[in-house]
Short mmCIF file of C-alpha atoms (C1' of nucleotides) in Angstrom, two decimals:
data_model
loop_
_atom_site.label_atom_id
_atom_site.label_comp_id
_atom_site.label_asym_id
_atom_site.label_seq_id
_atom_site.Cartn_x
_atom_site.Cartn_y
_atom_site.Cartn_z
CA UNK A 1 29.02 32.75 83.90
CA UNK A 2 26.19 32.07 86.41
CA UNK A 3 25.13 35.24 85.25
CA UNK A 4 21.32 36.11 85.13
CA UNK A 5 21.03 34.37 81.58
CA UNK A 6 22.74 30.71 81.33
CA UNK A 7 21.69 28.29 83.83
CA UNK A 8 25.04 26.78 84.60
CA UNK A 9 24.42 25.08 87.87
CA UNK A 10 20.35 24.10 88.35
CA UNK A 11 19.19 27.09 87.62
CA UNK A 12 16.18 26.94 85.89
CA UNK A 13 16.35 30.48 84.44
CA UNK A 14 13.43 32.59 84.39
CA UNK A 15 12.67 34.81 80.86
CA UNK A 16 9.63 35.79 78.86
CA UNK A 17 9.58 32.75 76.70
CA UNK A 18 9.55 30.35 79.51
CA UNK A 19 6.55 32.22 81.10
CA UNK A 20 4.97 31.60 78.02
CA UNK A 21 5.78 28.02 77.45
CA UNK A 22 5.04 27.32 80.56
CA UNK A 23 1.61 29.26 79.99
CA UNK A 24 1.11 27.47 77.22
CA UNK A 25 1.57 23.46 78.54
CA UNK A 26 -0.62 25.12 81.48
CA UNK A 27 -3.33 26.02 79.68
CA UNK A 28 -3.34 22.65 77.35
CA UNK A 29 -3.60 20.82 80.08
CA UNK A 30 -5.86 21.92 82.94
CA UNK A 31 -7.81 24.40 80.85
CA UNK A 32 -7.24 28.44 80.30
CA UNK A 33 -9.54 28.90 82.91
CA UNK A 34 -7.20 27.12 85.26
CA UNK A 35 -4.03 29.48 83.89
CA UNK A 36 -4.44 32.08 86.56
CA UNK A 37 -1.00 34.16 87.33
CA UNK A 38 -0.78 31.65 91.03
CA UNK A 39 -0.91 29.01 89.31
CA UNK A 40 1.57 29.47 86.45
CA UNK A 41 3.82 30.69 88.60
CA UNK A 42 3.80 27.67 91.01
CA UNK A 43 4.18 25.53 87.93
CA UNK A 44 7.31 27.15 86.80
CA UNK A 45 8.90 26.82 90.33
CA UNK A 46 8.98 30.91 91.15
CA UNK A 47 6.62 33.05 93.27
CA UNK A 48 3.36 34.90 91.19
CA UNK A 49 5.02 38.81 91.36
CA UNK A 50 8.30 37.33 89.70
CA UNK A 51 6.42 37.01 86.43
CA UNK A 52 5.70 40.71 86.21
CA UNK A 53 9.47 41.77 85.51
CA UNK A 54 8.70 39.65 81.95
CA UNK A 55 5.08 40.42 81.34
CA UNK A 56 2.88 43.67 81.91
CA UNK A 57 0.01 41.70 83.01
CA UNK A 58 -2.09 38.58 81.94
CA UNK A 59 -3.64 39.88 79.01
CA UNK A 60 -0.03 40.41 77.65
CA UNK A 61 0.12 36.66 78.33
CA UNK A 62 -2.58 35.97 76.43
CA UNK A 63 -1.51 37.67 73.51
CA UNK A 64 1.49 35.62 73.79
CA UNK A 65 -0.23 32.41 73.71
CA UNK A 66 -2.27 33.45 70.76
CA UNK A 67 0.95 34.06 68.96
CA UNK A 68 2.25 31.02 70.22
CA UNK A 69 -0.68 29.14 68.57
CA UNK A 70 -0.02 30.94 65.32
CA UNK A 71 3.56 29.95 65.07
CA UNK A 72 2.15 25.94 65.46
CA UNK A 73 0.33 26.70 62.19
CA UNK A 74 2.65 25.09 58.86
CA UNK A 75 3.52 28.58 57.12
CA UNK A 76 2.74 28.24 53.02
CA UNK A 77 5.80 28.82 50.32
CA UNK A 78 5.08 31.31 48.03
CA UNK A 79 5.70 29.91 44.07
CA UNK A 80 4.02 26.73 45.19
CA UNK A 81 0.96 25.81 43.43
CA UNK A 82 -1.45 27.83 45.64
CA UNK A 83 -4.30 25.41 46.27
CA UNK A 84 -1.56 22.78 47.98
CA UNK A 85 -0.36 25.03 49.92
CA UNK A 86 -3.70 26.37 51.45
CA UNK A 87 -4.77 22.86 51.75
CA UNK A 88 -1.85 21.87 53.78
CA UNK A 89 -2.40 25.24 55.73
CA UNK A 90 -5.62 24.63 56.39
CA UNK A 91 -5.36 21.40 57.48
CA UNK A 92 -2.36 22.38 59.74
CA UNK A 93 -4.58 25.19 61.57
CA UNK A 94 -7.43 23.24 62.10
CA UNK A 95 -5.03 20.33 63.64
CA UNK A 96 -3.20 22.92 65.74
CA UNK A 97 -6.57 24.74 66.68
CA UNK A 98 -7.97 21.29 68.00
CA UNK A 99 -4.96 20.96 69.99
CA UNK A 100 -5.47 24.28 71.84
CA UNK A 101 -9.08 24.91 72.34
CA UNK A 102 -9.24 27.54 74.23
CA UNK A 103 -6.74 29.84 71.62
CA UNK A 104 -10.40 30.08 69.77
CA UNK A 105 -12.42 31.68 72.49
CA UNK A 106 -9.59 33.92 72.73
CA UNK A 107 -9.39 34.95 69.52
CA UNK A 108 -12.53 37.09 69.51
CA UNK A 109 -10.96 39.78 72.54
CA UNK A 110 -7.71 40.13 70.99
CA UNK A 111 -6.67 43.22 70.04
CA UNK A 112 -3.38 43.30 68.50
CA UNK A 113 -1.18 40.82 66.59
CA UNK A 114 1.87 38.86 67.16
CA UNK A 115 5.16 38.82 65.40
CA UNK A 116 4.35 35.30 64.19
CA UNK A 117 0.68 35.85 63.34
CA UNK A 118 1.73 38.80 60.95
CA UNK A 119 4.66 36.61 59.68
CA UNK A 120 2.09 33.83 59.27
CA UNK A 121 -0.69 36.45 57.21
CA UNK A 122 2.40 37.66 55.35
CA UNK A 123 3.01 33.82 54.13
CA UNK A 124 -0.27 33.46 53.37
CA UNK A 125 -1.13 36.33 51.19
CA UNK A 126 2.25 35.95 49.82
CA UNK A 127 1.28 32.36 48.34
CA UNK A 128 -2.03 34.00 46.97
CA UNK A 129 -0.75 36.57 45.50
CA UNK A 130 2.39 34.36 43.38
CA UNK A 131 -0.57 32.07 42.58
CA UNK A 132 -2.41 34.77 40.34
CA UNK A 133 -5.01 36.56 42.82
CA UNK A 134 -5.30 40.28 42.76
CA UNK A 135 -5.32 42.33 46.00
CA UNK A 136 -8.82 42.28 46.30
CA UNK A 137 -9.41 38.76 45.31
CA UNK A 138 -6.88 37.81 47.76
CA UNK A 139 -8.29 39.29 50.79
CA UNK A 140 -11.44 37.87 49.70
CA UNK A 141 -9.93 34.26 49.65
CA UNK A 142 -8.12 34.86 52.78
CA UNK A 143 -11.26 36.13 54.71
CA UNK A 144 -13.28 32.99 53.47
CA UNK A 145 -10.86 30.53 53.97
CA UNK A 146 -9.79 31.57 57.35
CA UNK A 147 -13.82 32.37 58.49
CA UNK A 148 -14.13 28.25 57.76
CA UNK A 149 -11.19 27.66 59.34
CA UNK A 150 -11.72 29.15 62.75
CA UNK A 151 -15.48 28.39 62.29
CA UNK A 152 -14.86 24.63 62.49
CA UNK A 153 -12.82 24.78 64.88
CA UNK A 154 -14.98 26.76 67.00
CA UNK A 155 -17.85 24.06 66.25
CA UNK A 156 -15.54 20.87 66.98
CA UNK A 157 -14.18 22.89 70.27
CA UNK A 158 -17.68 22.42 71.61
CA UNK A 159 -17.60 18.66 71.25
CA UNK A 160 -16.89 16.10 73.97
CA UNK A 161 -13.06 15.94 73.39
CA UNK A 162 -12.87 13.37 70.31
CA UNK A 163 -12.28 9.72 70.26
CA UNK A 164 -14.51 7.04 69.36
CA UNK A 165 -17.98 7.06 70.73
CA UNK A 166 -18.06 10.16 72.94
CA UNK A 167 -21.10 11.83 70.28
CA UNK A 168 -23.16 9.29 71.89
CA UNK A 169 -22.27 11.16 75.03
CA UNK A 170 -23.27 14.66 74.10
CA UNK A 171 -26.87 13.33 72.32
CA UNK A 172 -27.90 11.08 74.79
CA UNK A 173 -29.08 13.65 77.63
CA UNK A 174 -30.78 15.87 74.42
CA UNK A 175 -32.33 12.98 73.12
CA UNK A 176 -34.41 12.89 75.90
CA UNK A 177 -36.18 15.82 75.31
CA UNK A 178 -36.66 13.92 71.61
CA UNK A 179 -38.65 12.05 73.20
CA UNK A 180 -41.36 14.54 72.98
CA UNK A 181 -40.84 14.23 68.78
CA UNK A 182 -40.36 17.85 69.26
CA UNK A 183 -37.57 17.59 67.16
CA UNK A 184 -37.38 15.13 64.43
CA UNK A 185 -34.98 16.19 62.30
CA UNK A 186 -32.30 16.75 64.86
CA UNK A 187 -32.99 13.09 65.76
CA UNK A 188 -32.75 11.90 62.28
CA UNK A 189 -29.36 12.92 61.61
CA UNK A 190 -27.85 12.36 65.44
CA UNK A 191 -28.96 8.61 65.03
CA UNK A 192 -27.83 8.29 61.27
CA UNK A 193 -25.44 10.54 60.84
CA UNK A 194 -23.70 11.59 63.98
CA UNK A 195 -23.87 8.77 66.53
CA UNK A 196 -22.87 6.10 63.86
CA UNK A 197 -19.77 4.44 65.56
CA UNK A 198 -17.31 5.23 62.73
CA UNK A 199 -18.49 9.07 62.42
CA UNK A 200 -15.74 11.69 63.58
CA UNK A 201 -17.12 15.34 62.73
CA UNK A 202 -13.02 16.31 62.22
CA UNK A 203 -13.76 14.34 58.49
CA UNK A 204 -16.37 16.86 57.65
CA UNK A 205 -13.95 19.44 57.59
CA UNK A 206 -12.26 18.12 53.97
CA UNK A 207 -15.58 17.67 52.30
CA UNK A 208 -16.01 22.11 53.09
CA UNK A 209 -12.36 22.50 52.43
CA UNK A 210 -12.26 21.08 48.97
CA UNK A 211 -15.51 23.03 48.33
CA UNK A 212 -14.11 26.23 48.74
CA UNK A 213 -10.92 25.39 47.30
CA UNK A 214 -12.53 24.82 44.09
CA UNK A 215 -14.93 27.57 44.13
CA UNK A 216 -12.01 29.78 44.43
CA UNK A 217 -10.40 31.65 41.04
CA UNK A 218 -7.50 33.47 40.54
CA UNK A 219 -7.82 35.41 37.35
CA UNK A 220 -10.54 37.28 35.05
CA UNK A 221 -13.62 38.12 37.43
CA UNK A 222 -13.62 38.19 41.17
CA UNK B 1 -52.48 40.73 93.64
CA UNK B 2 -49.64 42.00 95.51
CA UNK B 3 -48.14 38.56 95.99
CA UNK B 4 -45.20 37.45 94.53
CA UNK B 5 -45.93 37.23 90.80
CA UNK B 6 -47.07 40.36 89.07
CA UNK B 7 -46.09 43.76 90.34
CA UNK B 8 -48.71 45.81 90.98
CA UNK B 9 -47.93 48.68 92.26
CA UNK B 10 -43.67 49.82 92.07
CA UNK B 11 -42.58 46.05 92.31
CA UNK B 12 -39.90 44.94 89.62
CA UNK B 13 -40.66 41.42 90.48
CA UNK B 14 -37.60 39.14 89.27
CA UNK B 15 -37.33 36.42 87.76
CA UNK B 16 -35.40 34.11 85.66
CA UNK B 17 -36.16 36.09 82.51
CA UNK B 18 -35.56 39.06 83.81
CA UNK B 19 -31.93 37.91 85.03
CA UNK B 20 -30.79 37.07 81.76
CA UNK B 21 -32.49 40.10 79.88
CA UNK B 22 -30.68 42.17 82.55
CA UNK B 23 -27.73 40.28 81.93
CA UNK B 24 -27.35 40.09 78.06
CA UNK B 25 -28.02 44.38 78.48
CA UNK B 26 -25.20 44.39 80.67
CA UNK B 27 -23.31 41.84 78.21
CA UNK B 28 -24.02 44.54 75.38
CA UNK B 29 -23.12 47.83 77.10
CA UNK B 30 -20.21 47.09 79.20
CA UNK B 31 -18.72 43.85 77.79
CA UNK B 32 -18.79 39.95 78.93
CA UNK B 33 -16.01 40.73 81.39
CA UNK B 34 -18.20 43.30 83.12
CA UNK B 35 -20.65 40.99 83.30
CA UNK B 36 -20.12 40.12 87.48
CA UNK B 37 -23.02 38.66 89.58
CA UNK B 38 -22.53 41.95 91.79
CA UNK B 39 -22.85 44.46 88.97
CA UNK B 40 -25.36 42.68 87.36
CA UNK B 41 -27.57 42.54 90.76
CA UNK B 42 -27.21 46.03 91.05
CA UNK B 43 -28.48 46.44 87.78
CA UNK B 44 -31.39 44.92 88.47
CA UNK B 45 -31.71 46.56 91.93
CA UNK B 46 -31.56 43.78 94.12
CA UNK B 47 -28.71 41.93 95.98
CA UNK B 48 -26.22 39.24 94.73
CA UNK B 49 -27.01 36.39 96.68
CA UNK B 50 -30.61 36.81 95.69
CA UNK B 51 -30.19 35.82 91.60
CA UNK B 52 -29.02 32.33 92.94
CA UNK B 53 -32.65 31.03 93.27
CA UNK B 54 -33.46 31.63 89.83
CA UNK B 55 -30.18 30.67 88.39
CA UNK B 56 -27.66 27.91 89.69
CA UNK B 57 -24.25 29.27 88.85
CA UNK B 58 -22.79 31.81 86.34
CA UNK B 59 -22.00 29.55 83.97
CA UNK B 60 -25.55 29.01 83.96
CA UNK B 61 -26.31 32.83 83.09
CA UNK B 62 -23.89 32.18 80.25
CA UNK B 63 -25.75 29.35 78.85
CA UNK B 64 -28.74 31.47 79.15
CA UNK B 65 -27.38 34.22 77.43
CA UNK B 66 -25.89 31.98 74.23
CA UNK B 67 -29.53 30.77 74.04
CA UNK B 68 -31.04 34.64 74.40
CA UNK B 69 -28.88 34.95 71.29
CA UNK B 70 -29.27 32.09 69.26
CA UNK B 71 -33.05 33.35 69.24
CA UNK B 72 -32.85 36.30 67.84
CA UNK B 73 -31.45 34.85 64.71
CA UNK B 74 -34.09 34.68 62.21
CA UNK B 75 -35.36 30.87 61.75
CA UNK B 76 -35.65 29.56 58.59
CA UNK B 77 -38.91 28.36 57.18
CA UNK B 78 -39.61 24.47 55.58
CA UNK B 79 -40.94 24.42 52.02
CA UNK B 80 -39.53 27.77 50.59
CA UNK B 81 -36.53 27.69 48.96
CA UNK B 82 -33.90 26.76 50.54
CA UNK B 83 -31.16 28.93 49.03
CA UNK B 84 -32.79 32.31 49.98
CA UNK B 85 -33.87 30.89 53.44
CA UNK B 86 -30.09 29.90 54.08
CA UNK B 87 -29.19 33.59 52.79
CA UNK B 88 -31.30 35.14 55.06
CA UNK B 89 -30.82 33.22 58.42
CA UNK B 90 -26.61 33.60 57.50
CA UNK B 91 -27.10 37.01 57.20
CA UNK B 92 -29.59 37.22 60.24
CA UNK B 93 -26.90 35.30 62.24
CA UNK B 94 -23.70 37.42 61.05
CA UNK B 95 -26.21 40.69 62.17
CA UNK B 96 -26.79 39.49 65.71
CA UNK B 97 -23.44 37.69 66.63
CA UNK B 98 -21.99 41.54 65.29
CA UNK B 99 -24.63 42.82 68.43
CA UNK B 100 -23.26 40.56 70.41
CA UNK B 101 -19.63 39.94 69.59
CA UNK B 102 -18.97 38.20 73.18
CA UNK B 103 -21.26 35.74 72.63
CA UNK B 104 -18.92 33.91 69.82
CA UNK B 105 -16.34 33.39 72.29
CA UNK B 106 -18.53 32.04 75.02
CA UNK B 107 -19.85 29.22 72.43
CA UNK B 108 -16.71 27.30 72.22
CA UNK B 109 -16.85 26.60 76.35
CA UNK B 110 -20.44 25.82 76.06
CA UNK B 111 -21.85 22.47 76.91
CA UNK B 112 -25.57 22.10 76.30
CA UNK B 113 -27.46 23.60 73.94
CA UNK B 114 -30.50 25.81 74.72
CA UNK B 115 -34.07 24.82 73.94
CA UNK B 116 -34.03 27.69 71.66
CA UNK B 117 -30.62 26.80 70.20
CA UNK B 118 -32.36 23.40 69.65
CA UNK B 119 -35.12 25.04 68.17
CA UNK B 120 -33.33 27.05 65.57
CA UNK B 121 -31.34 24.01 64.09
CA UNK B 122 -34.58 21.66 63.73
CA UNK B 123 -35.83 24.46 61.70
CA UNK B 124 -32.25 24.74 59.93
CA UNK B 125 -32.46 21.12 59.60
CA UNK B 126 -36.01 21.27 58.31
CA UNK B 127 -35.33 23.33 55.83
CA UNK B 128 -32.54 21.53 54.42
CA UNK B 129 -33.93 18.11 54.01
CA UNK B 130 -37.53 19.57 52.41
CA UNK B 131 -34.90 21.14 49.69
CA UNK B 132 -33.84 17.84 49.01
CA UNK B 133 -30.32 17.12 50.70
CA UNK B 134 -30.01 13.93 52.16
CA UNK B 135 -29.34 13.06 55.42
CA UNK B 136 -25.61 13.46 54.42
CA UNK B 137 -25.54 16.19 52.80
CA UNK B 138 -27.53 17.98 55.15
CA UNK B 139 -25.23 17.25 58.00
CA UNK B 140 -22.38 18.79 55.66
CA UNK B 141 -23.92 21.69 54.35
CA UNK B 142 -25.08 23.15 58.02
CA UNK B 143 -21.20 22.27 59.18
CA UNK B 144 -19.84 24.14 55.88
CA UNK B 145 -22.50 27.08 56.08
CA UNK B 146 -21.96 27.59 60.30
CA UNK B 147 -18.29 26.82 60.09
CA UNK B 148 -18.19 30.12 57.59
CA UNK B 149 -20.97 31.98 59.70
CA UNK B 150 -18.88 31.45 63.08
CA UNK B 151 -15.97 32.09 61.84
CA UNK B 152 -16.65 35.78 59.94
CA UNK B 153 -17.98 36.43 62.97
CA UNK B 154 -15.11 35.67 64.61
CA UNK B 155 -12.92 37.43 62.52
CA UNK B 156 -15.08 40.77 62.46
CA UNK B 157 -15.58 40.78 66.30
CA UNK B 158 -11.19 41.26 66.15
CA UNK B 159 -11.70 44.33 64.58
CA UNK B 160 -12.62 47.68 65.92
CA UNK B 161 -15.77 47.84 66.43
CA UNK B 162 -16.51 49.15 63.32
CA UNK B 163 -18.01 52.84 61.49
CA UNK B 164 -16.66 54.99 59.21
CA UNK B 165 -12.90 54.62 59.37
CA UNK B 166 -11.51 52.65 62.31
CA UNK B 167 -9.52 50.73 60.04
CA UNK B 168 -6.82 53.31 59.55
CA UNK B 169 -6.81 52.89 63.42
CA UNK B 170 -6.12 49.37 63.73
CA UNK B 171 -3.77 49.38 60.58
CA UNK B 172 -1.77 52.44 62.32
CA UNK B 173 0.07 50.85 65.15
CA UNK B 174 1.16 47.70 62.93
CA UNK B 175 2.37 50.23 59.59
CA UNK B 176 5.26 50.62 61.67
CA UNK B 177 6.74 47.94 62.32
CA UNK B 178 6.23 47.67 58.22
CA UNK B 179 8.44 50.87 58.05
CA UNK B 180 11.18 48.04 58.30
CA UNK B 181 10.00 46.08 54.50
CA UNK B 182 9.00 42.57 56.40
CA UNK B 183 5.64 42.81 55.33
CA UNK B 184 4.89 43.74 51.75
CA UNK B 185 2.20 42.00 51.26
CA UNK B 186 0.20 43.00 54.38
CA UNK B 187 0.93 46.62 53.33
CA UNK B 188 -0.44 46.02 49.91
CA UNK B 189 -3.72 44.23 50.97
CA UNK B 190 -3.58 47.26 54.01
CA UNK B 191 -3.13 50.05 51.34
CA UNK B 192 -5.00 48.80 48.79
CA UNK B 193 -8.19 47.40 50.21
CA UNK B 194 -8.70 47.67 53.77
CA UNK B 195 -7.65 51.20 53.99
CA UNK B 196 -9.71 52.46 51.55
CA UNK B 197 -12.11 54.88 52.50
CA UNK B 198 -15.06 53.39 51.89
CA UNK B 199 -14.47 49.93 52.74
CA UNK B 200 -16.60 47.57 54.64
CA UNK B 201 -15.44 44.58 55.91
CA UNK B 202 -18.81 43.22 56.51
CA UNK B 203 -19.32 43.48 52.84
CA UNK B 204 -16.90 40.36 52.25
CA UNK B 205 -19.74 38.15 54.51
CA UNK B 206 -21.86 37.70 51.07
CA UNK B 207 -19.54 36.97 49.15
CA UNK B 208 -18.08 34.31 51.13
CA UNK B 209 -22.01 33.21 51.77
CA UNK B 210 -22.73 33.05 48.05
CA UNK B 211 -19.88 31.35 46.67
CA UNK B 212 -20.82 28.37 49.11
CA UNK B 213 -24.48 28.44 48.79
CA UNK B 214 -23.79 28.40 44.73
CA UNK B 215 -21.49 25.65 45.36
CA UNK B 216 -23.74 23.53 47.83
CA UNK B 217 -26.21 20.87 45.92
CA UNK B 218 -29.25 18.77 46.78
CA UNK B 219 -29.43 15.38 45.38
CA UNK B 220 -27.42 12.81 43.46
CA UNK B 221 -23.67 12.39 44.55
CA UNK B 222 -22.63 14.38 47.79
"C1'" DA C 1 -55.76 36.20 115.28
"C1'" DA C 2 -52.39 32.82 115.46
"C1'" DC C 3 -49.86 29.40 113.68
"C1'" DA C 4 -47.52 26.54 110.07
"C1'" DG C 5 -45.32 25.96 105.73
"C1'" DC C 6 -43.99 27.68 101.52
"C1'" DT C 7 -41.31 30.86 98.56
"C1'" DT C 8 -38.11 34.35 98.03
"C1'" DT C 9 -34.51 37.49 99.64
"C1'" DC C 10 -30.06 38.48 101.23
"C1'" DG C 11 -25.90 39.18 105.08
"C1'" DT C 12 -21.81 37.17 106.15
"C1'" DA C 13 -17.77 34.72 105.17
"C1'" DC C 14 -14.24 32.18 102.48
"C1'" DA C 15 -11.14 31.04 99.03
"C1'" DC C 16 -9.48 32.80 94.99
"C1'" DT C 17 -8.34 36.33 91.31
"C1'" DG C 18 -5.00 40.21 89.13
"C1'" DT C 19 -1.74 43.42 90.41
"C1'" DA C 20 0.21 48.23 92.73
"C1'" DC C 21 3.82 49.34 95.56
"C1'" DG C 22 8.03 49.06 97.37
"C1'" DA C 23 11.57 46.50 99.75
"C1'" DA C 24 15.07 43.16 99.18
"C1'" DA C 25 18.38 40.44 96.88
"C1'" DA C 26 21.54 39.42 93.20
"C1'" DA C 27 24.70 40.63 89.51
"C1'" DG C 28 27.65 43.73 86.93
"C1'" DC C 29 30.81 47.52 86.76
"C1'" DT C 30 34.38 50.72 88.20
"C1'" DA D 1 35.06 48.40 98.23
"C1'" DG D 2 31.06 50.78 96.74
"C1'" DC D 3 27.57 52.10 93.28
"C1'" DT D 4 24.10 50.90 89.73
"C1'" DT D 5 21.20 48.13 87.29
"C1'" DT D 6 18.65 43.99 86.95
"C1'" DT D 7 15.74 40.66 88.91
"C1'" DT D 8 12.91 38.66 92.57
"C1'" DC D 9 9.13 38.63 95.60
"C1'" DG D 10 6.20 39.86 100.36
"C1'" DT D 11 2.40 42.32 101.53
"C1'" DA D 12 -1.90 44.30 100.79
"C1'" DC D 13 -6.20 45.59 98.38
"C1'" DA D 14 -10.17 45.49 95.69
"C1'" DG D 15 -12.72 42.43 93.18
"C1'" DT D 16 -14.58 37.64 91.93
"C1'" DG D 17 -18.11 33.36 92.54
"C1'" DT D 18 -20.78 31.23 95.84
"C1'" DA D 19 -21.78 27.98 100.39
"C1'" DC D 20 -24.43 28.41 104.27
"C1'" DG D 21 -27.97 29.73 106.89
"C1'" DA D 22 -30.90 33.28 108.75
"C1'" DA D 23 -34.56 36.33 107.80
"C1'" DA D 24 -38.56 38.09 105.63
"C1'" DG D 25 -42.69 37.76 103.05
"C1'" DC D 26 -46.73 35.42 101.46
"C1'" DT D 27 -50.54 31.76 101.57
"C1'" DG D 28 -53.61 28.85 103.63
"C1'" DT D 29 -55.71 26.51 107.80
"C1'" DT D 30 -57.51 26.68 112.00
#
DNA sequence: AACAGCTTTCGTACACTGTACGAAAAAGCT
DNA sequence: AGCTTTTTCGTACAGTGTACGAAAGCTGTT
């Protein structure tokens, strides 16, 4: 009963999963830069070599919290009218991805795929596919949709966090080198576009959404 | 004449642009993780300690480096079209962020732009607004058309690095765990497209690029 | 020639990283 | 009880960024 698996007593009851929870909260809240193996360790209450009996080493880790990130993501229903259901995907993934910054920069190193990122992709195509695409059409789709996906993402990760006026935070030391008038049109649109008080950049990312969505055909030509 | 700027006789004579030259080579040929502030003093032939007077920290290098790349992208030019100036500095950008693949993930940690980061979007910008886009519209077309740029970048730089037929390679290792029927439609886009023999990945980019740049308009309603 | 004052180099040391190795402890089984 | 497998973790090592301060080199003035 107080076996190596069910906590009975207080226990907390090390495994794989919990590393990567914990990995996960870790990393959301100090930074992935502050997720070293020390740290996470401490965090879960055990001592840094324990870990290792779960995880071959931190890049395994890392691939786990990619995954992790994946299965955050709302997974599309095949035999639903296909531009809903990328919508609400899209939206989802871009939500999730602003939650966990740093799942973007890790992205590009990442070798190979997790259980839920291939059952995510498998979801995905699957819902392309019912809605009428061929093969090739629908890796086309899939590779433009998700490029604007993680693209924005990417861009709004290297914002102040998000709230209400922190733009003004980011443009105000660069708009003193505007004061040269070296760069006009950067000006113009920080001061009417970007540092208006009711501007969030997240808004933009409907307006390129619903672009793409309608550009895209199932059917006929490609 | 054999003071401290130009090297006469066998001098290398550092310097802040030699640092980050030295650096983004070392970026290229061994990977950003390579990239230490001992390896990349003995690259240059001098000691560690001695890059700190030209640079503060290594974060700085980074910076340095995301700038070194943003300016090799080709800049757009005011006045000419703005479709085939777009298609050509997408393109450009796609072609250097594929040399340097390590550079996408360092952009989502950066803070301050580069002067010649800041250069390259006022001539973006530029170039935009003389087509006729508003203010608006110019702020949502650069989001939509780096959003996609970013993120096939992104995409590609999670892929072998890319040749002939690495592709089989890649799509190897996860075919298995298809051997079990969970993924059909990740072996059909697999089989049918990626693993083709002659296909390109890359090729998707203008496709992608087009569709948007047909769908993006100057003028009237945004 | 000697000194002073820059600029530029770099040796040493410290706290921190991932993790190899192997010992120790705990749990399960006969 | 003992034996075996599973799980924990102490120690040690090579590598990281960089603070601090000493040294060296160069320039200009006397």
């Amino acid at each position: 009963m107080t076996g190596a698996s069910e906590g009975a007593a207080g226990r907390p009851e090390l495994s794989r999963g919990k590393v990567l929870q914990k990995a996960l909260e870790l990393a959301d809240a100090r930074g992935i830069a502050a997720l070293s193996i020390r740290s996470l360790a401490q965090s879960i209450g055990t001592k840094p070599m324990s870990l290792y009996y779960y995880v071959a080493n931190k890049e395994e880790i890392l691939d786990g919290l990619v995954d992790l990130v994946f299965a955050e993501i709302s997974t599309p229903q095949a035999g639903r009218e296909w531009k809903e259901q990328m919508r609400r995907r899209a939206h989802s993934a871009r939500e999730v991805l602003r939650r966990h910054p740093w799942a973007i920069g890790l992205l590009e190193s990442r070798k190979v795929p997790g259980p839920e990122t291939l059952k995510h992709h498998e979801a995905t195509l699957a819902t392309l596919r019912a809605g009428g695409f061929t093969v090739e059409q629908t890796a086309r789709a899939y590779s433009l949709l998700d490029s604007y996906i993680y693209g924005f993402a990417l861009q709004e990760a290297g914002l102040p966090v998000s709230g209400g006026e922190p733009m003004a935070q980011v443009a105000a030391p660069i708009m003193e080198r505007f004061a040269t008038g070296e760069y006009p049109y950067l000006v113009e649109i920080a001061t009417q576009v970007v540092m208006q008080p009711d501007y969030d950049y997240g808004n933009e990312f409907g307006y390129g959404l619903e672009l793409i969505l309608e550009a895209l055909k199932p059917a006929s030509a490609g």
